[in-house]
PDB file of C-alpha atoms in Angstrom:
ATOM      1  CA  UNK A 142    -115.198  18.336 138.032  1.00  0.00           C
ATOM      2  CA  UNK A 143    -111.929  16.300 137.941  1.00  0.00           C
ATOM      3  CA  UNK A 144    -112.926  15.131 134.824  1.00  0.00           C
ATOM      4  CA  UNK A 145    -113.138  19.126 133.761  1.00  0.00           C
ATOM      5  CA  UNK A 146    -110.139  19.747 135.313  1.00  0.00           C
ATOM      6  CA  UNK A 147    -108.238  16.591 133.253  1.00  0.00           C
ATOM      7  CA  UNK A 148    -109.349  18.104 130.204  1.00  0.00           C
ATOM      8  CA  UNK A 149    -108.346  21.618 130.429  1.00  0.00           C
ATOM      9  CA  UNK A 150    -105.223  19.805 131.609  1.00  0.00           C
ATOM     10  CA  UNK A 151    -104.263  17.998 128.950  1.00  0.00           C
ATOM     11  CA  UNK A 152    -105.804  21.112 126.653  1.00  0.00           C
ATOM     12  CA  UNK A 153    -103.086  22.953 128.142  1.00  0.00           C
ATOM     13  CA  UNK A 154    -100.459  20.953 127.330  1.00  0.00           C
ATOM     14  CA  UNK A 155    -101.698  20.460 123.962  1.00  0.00           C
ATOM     15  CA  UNK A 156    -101.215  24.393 123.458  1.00  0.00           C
ATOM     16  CA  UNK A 157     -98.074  24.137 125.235  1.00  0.00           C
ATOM     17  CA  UNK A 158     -96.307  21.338 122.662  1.00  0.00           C
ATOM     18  CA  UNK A 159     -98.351  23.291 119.886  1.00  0.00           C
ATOM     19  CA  UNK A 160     -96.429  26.645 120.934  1.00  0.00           C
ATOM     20  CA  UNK A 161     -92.973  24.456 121.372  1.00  0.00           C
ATOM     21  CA  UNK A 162     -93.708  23.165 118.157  1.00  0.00           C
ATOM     22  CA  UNK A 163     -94.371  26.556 116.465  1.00  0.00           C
ATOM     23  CA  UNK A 164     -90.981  27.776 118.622  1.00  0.00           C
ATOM     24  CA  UNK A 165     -89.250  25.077 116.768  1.00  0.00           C
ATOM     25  CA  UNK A 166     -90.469  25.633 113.099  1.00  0.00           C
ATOM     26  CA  UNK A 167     -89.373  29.234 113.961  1.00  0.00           C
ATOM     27  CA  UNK A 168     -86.225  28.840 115.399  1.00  0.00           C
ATOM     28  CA  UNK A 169     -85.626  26.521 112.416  1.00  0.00           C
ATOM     29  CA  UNK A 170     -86.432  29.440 110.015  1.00  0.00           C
ATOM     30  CA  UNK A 171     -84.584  31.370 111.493  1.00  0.00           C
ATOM     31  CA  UNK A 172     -81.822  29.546 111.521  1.00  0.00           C
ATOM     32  CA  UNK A 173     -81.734  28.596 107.774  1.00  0.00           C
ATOM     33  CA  UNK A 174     -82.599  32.131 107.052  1.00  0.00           C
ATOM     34  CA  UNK A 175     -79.048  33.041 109.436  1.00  0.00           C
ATOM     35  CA  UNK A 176     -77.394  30.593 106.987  1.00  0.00           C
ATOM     36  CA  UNK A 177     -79.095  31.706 103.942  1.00  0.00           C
ATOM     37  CA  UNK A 178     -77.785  35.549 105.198  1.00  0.00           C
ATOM     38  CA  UNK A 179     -74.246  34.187 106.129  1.00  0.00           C
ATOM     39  CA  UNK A 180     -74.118  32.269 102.635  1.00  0.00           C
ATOM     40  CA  UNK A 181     -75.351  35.484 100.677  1.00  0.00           C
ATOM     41  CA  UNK A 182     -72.443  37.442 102.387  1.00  0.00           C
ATOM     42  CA  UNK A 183     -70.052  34.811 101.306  1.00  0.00           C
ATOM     43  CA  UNK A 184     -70.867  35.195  98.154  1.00  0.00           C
ATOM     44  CA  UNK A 185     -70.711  38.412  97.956  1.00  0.00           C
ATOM     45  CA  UNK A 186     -67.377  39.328  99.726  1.00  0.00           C
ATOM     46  CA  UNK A 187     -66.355  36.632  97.360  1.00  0.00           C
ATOM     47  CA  UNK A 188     -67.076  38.179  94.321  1.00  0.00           C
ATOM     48  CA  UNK A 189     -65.659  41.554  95.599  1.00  0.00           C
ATOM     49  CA  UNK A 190     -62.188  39.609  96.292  1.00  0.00           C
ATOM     50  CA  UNK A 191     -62.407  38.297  92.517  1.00  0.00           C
ATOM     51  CA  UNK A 192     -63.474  41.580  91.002  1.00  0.00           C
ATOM     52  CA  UNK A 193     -60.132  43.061  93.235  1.00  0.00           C
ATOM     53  CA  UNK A 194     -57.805  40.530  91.136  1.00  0.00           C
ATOM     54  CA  UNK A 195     -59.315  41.362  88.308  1.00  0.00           C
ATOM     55  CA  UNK A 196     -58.719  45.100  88.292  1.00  0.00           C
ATOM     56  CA  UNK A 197     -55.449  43.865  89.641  1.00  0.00           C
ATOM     57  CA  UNK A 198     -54.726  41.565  86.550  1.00  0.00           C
ATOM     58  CA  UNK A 199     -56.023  44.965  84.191  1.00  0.00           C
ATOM     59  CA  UNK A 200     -54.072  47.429  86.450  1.00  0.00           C
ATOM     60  CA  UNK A 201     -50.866  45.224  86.116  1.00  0.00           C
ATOM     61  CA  UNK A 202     -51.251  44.289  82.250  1.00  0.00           C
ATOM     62  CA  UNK A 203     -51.892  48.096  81.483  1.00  0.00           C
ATOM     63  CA  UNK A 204     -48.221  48.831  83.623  1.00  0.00           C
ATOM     64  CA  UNK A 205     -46.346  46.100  81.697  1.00  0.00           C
ATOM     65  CA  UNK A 206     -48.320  47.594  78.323  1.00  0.00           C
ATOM     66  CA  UNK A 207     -47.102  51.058  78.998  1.00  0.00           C
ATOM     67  CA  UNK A 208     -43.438  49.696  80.165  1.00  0.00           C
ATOM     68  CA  UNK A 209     -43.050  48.085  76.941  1.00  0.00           C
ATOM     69  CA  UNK A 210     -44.587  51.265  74.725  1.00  0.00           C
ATOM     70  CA  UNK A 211     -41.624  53.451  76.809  1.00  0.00           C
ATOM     71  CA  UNK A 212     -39.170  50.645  75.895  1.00  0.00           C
ATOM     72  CA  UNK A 213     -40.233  50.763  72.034  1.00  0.00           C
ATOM     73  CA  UNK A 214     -39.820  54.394  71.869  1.00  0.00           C
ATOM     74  CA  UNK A 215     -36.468  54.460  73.763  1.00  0.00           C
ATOM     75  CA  UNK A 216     -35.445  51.907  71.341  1.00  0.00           C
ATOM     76  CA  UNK A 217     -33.036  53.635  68.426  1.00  0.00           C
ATOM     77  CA  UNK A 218     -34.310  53.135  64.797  1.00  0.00           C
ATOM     78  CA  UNK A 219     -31.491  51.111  63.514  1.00  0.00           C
ATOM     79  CA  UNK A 220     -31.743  52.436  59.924  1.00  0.00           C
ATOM     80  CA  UNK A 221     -31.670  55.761  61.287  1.00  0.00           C
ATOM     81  CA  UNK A 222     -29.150  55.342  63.250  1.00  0.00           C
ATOM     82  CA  UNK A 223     -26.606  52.879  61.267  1.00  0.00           C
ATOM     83  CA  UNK A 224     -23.706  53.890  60.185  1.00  0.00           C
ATOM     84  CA  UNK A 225     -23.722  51.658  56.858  1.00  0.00           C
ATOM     85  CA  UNK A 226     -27.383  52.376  56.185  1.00  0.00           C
ATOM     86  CA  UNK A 227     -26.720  55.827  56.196  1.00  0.00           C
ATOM     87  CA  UNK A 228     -23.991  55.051  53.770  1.00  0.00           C
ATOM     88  CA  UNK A 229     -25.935  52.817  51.202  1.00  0.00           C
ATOM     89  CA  UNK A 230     -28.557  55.289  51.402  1.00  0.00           C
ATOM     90  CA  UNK A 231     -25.930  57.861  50.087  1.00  0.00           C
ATOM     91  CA  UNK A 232     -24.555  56.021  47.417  1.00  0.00           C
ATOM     92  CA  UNK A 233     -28.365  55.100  46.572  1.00  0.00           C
ATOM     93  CA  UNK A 234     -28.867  58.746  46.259  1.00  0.00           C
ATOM     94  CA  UNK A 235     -25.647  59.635  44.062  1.00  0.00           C
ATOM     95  CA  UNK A 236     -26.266  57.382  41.801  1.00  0.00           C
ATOM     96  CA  UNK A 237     -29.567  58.495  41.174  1.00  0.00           C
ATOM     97  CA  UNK A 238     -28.427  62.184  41.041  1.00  0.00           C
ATOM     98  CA  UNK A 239     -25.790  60.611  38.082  1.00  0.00           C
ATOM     99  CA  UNK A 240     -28.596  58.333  36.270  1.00  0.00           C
ATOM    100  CA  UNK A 241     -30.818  61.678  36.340  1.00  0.00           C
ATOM    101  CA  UNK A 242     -27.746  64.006  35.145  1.00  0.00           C
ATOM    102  CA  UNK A 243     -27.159  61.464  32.394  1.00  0.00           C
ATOM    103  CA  UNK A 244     -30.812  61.544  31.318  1.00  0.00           C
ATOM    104  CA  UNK A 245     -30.518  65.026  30.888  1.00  0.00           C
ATOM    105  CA  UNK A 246     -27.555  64.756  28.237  1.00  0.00           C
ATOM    106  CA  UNK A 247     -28.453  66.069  24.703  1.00  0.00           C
ATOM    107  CA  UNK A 248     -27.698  62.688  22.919  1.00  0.00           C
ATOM    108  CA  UNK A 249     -26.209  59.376  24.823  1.00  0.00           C
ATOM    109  CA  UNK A 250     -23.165  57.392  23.837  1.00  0.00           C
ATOM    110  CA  UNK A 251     -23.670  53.945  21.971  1.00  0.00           C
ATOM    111  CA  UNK A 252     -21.949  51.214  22.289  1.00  0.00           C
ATOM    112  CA  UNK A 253     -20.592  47.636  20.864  1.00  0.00           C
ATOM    113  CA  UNK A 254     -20.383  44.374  22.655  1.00  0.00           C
ATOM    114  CA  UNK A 255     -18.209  41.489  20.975  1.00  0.00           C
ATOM    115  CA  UNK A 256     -14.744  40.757  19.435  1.00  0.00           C
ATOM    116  CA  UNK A 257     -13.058  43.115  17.504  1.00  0.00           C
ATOM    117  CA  UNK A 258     -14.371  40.977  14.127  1.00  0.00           C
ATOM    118  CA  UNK A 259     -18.066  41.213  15.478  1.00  0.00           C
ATOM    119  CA  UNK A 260     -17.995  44.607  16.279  1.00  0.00           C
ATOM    120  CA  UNK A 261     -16.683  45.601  12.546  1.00  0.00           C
ATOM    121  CA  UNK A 262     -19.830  43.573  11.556  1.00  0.00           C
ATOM    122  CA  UNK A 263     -22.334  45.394  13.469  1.00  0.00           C
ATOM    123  CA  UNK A 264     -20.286  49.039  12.186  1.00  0.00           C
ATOM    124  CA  UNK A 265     -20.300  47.536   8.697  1.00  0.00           C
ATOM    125  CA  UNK A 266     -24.079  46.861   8.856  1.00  0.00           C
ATOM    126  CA  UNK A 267     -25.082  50.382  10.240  1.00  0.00           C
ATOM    127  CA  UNK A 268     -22.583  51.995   7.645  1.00  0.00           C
ATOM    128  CA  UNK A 269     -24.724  49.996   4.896  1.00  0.00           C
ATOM    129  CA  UNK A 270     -27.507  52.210   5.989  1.00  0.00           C
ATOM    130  CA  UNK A 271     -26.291  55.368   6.919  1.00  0.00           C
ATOM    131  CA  UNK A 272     -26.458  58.279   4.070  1.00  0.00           C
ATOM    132  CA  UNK A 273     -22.968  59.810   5.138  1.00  0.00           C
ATOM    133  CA  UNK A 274     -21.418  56.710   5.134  1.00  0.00           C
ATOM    134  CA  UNK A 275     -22.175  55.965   1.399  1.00  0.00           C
ATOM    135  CA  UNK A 276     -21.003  59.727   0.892  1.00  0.00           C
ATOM    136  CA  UNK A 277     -17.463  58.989   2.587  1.00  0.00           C
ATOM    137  CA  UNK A 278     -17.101  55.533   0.185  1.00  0.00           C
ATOM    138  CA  UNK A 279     -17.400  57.345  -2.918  1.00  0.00           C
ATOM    139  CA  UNK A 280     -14.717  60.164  -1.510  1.00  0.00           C
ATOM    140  CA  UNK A 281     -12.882  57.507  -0.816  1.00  0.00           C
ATOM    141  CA  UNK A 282     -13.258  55.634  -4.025  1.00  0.00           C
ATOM    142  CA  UNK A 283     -13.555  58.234  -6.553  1.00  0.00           C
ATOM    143  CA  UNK A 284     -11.619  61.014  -5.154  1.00  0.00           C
ATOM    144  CA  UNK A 285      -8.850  59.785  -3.136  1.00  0.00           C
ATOM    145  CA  UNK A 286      -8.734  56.454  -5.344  1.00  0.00           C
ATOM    146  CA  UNK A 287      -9.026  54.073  -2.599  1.00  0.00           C
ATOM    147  CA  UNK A 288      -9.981  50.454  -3.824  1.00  0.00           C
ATOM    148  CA  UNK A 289      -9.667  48.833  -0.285  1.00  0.00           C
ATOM    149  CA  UNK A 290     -11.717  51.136   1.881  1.00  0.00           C
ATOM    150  CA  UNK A 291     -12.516  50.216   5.568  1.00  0.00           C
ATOM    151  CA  UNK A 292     -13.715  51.441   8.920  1.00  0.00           C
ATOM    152  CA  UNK A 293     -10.356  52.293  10.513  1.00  0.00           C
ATOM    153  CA  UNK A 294      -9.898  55.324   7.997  1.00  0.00           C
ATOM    154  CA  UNK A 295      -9.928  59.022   8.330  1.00  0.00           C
ATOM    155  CA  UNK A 296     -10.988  61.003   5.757  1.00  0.00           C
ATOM    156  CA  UNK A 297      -8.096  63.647   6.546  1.00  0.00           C
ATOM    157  CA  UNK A 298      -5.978  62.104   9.233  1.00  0.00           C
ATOM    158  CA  UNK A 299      -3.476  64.887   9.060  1.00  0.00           C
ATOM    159  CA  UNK A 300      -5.954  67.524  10.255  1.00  0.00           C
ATOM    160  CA  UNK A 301      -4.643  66.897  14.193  1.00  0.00           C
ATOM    161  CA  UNK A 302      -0.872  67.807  12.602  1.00  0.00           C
ATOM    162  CA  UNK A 303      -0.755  70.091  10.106  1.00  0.00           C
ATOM    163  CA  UNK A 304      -2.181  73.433   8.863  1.00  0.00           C
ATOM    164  CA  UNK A 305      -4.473  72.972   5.478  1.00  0.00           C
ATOM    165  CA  UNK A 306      -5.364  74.827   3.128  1.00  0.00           C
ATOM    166  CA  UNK A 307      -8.233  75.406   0.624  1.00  0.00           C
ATOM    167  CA  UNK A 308      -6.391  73.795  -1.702  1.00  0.00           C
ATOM    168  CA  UNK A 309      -6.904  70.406  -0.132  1.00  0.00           C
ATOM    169  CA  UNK A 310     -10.115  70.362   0.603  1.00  0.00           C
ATOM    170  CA  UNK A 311     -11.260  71.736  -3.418  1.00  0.00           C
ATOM    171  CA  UNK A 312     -12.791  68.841  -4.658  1.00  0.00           C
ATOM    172  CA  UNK A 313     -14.755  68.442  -1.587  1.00  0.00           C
ATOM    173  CA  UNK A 314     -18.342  68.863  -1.478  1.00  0.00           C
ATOM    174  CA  UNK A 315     -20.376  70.361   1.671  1.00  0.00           C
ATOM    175  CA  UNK A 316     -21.246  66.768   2.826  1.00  0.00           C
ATOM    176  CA  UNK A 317     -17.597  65.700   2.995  1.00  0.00           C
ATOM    177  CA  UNK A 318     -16.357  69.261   4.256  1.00  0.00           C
ATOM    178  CA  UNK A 319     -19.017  68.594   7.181  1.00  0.00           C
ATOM    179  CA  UNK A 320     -17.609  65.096   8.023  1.00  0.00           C
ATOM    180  CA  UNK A 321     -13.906  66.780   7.742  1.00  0.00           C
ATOM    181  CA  UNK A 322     -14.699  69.020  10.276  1.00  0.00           C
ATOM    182  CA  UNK A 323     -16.739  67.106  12.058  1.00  0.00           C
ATOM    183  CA  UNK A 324     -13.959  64.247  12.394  1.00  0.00           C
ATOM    184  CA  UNK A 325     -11.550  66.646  13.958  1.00  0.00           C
ATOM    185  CA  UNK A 326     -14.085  66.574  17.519  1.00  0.00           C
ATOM    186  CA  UNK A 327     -15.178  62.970  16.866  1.00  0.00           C
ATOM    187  CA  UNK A 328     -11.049  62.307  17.426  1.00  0.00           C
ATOM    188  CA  UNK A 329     -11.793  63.863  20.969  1.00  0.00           C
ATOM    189  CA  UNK A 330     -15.135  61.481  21.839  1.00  0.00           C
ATOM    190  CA  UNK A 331     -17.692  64.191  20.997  1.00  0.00           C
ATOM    191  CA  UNK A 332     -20.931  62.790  20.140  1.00  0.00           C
ATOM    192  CA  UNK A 333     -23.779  65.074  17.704  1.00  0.00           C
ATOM    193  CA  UNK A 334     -27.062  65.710  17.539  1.00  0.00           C
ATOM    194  CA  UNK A 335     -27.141  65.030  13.784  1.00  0.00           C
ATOM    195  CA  UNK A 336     -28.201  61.777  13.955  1.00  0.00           C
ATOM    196  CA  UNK A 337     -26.575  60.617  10.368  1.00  0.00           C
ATOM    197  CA  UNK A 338     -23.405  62.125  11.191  1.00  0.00           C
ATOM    198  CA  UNK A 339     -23.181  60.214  14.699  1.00  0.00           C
ATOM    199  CA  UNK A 340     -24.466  57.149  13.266  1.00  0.00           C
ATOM    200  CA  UNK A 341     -21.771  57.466  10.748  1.00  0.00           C
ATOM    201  CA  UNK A 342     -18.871  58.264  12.994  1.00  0.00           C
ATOM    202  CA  UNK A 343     -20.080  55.192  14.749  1.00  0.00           C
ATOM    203  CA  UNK A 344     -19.091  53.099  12.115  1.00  0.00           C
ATOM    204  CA  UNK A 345     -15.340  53.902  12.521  1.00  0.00           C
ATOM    205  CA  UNK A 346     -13.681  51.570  14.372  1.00  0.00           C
ATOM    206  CA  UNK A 347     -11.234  54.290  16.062  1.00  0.00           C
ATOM    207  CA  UNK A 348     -14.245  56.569  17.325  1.00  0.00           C
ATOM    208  CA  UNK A 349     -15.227  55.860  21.017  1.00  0.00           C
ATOM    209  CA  UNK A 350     -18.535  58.535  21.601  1.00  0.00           C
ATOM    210  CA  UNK A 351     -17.903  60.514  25.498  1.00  0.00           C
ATOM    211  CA  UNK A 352     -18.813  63.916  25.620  1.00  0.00           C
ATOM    212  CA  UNK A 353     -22.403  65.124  24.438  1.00  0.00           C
ATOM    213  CA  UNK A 354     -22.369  68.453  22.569  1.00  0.00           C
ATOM    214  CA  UNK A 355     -22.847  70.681  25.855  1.00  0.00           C
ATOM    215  CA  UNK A 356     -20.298  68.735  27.945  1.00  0.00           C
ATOM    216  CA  UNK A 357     -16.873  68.707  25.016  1.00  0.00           C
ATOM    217  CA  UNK A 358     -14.461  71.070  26.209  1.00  0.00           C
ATOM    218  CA  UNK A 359     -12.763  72.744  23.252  1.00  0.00           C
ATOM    219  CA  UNK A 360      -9.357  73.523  25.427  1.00  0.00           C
ATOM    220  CA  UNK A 361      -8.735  69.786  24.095  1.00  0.00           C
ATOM    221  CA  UNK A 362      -8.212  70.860  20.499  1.00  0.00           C
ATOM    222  CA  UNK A 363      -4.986  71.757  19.466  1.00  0.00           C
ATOM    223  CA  UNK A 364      -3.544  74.781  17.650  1.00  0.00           C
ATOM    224  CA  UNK A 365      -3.811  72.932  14.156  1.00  0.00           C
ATOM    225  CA  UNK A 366      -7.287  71.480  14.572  1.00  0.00           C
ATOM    226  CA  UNK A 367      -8.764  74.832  15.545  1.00  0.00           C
ATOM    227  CA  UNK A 368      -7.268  76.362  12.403  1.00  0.00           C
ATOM    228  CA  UNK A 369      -8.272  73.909  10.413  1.00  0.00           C
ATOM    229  CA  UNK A 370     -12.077  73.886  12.170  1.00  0.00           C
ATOM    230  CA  UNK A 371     -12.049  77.692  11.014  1.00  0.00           C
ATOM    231  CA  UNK A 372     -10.750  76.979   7.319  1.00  0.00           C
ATOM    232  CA  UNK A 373     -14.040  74.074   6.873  1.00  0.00           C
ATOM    233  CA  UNK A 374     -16.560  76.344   8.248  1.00  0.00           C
ATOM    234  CA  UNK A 375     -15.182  79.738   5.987  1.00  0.00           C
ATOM    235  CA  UNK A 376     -15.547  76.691   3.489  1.00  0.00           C
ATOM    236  CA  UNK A 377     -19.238  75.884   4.140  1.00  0.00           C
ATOM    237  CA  UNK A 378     -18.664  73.057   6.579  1.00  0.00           C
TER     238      UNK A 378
END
């Protein structure tokens, strides 16, 4: 019987360490699982604090982006705004209005670079090929009796100061009653759409080509030349 008794005894405690055994295993879960939970939360409020500074960081960037869009805009456009640009661009413009009136002249003024002596050689060389130009040299030669002909004379100088007659201008043909009238404008810069007759006024030294057809003013002419215009065209000029 004590022997019975020693055995359900010791059975006892047996179960009893077994159960304080199992209450330790247990209150060891637990406790990791506490620190598992408390770890967990950790994370998780930490991650909400670096999401926070993030939409900080996006919330700031997007005020210093808009900040420096209102700045951009406030800024004045300098071309618009400058003084001196506005002027260039003017004179930009004018002298594109001036390049587009001159394009719009009937016939353009031509010119010759070099010394005097150069510049009688390049008139001497278009005269060589110019039909009105051979038609003045025999005037000259065969009419007038000029032997030393050259490219600072006038077929009739004294048009500007005198009134003619038909008389002087009888043994004239149509050709040289053309370039008589014609002479009395090119005096005054006028320039022609007849291309032989302003190639051959070209070839006179004293002609210096201004004013296209459309822009020569004839308030220029004097009472002589006009009179003497009239006389060449009743003429045939």
């Amino acid at each position: 019987m004590q022997d019975n008794i020693r055995k359900r005894c010791q059975k006892t405690l047996l179960i009893a360490a077994f159960a304080g055994c199992m209450g330790c295993s247990s209150a060891q879960e637990t406790t990791a699982s506490a620190t598992i939970a408390q770890q967990s939360q950790e994370a998780v409020s930490e991650a909400g604090t670096t999401a926070a500074m993030a939409a900080e960081n996006t919330t700031t960037a997007a005020t210093e982006n808009t900040t420096a869009a209102a700045a951009t805009a406030a800024q004045p456009t300098s071309t618009a705004e400058s003084p001196s640009s506005i002027a260039e661009t003017t004179v930009a413009a004018s002298e594109t209005t001036t390049s587009a009136s001159e394009s719009t002249r009937s016939v353009e003024p031509v010119y010759f670079e070099g010394s005097n002596q150069e510049v009688l050689y390049q008139k001497m060389a278009l005269g060589r090929e110019n039909y009105y130009a051979q038609v003045a040299g025999d005037f000259f030669e065969h009419v007038k009796g000029h032997t030393d002909i050259n490219n600072y004379d006038q077929l009739f100088r004294h048009t500007a100061d005198r009134y003619f007659t038909a008389e002087d201008f009888a043994d004239c043909s149509e050709d040289i009653l053309k370039l008589a009238k014609n002479e009395i404008y090119a005096r005054h810069g006028r320039m022609f759409l007849d291309r032989e007759i302003y190639e051959y006024f070209l070839t006179r030294m004293w002609y210096e080509p201004t004013y296209a057809p459309e822009e020569f003013d004839e308030s220029c002419l004097n009472e002589y030349e006009k009179a003497n215009i009239e006389l060449l065209v009743s003429l045939g000029a």
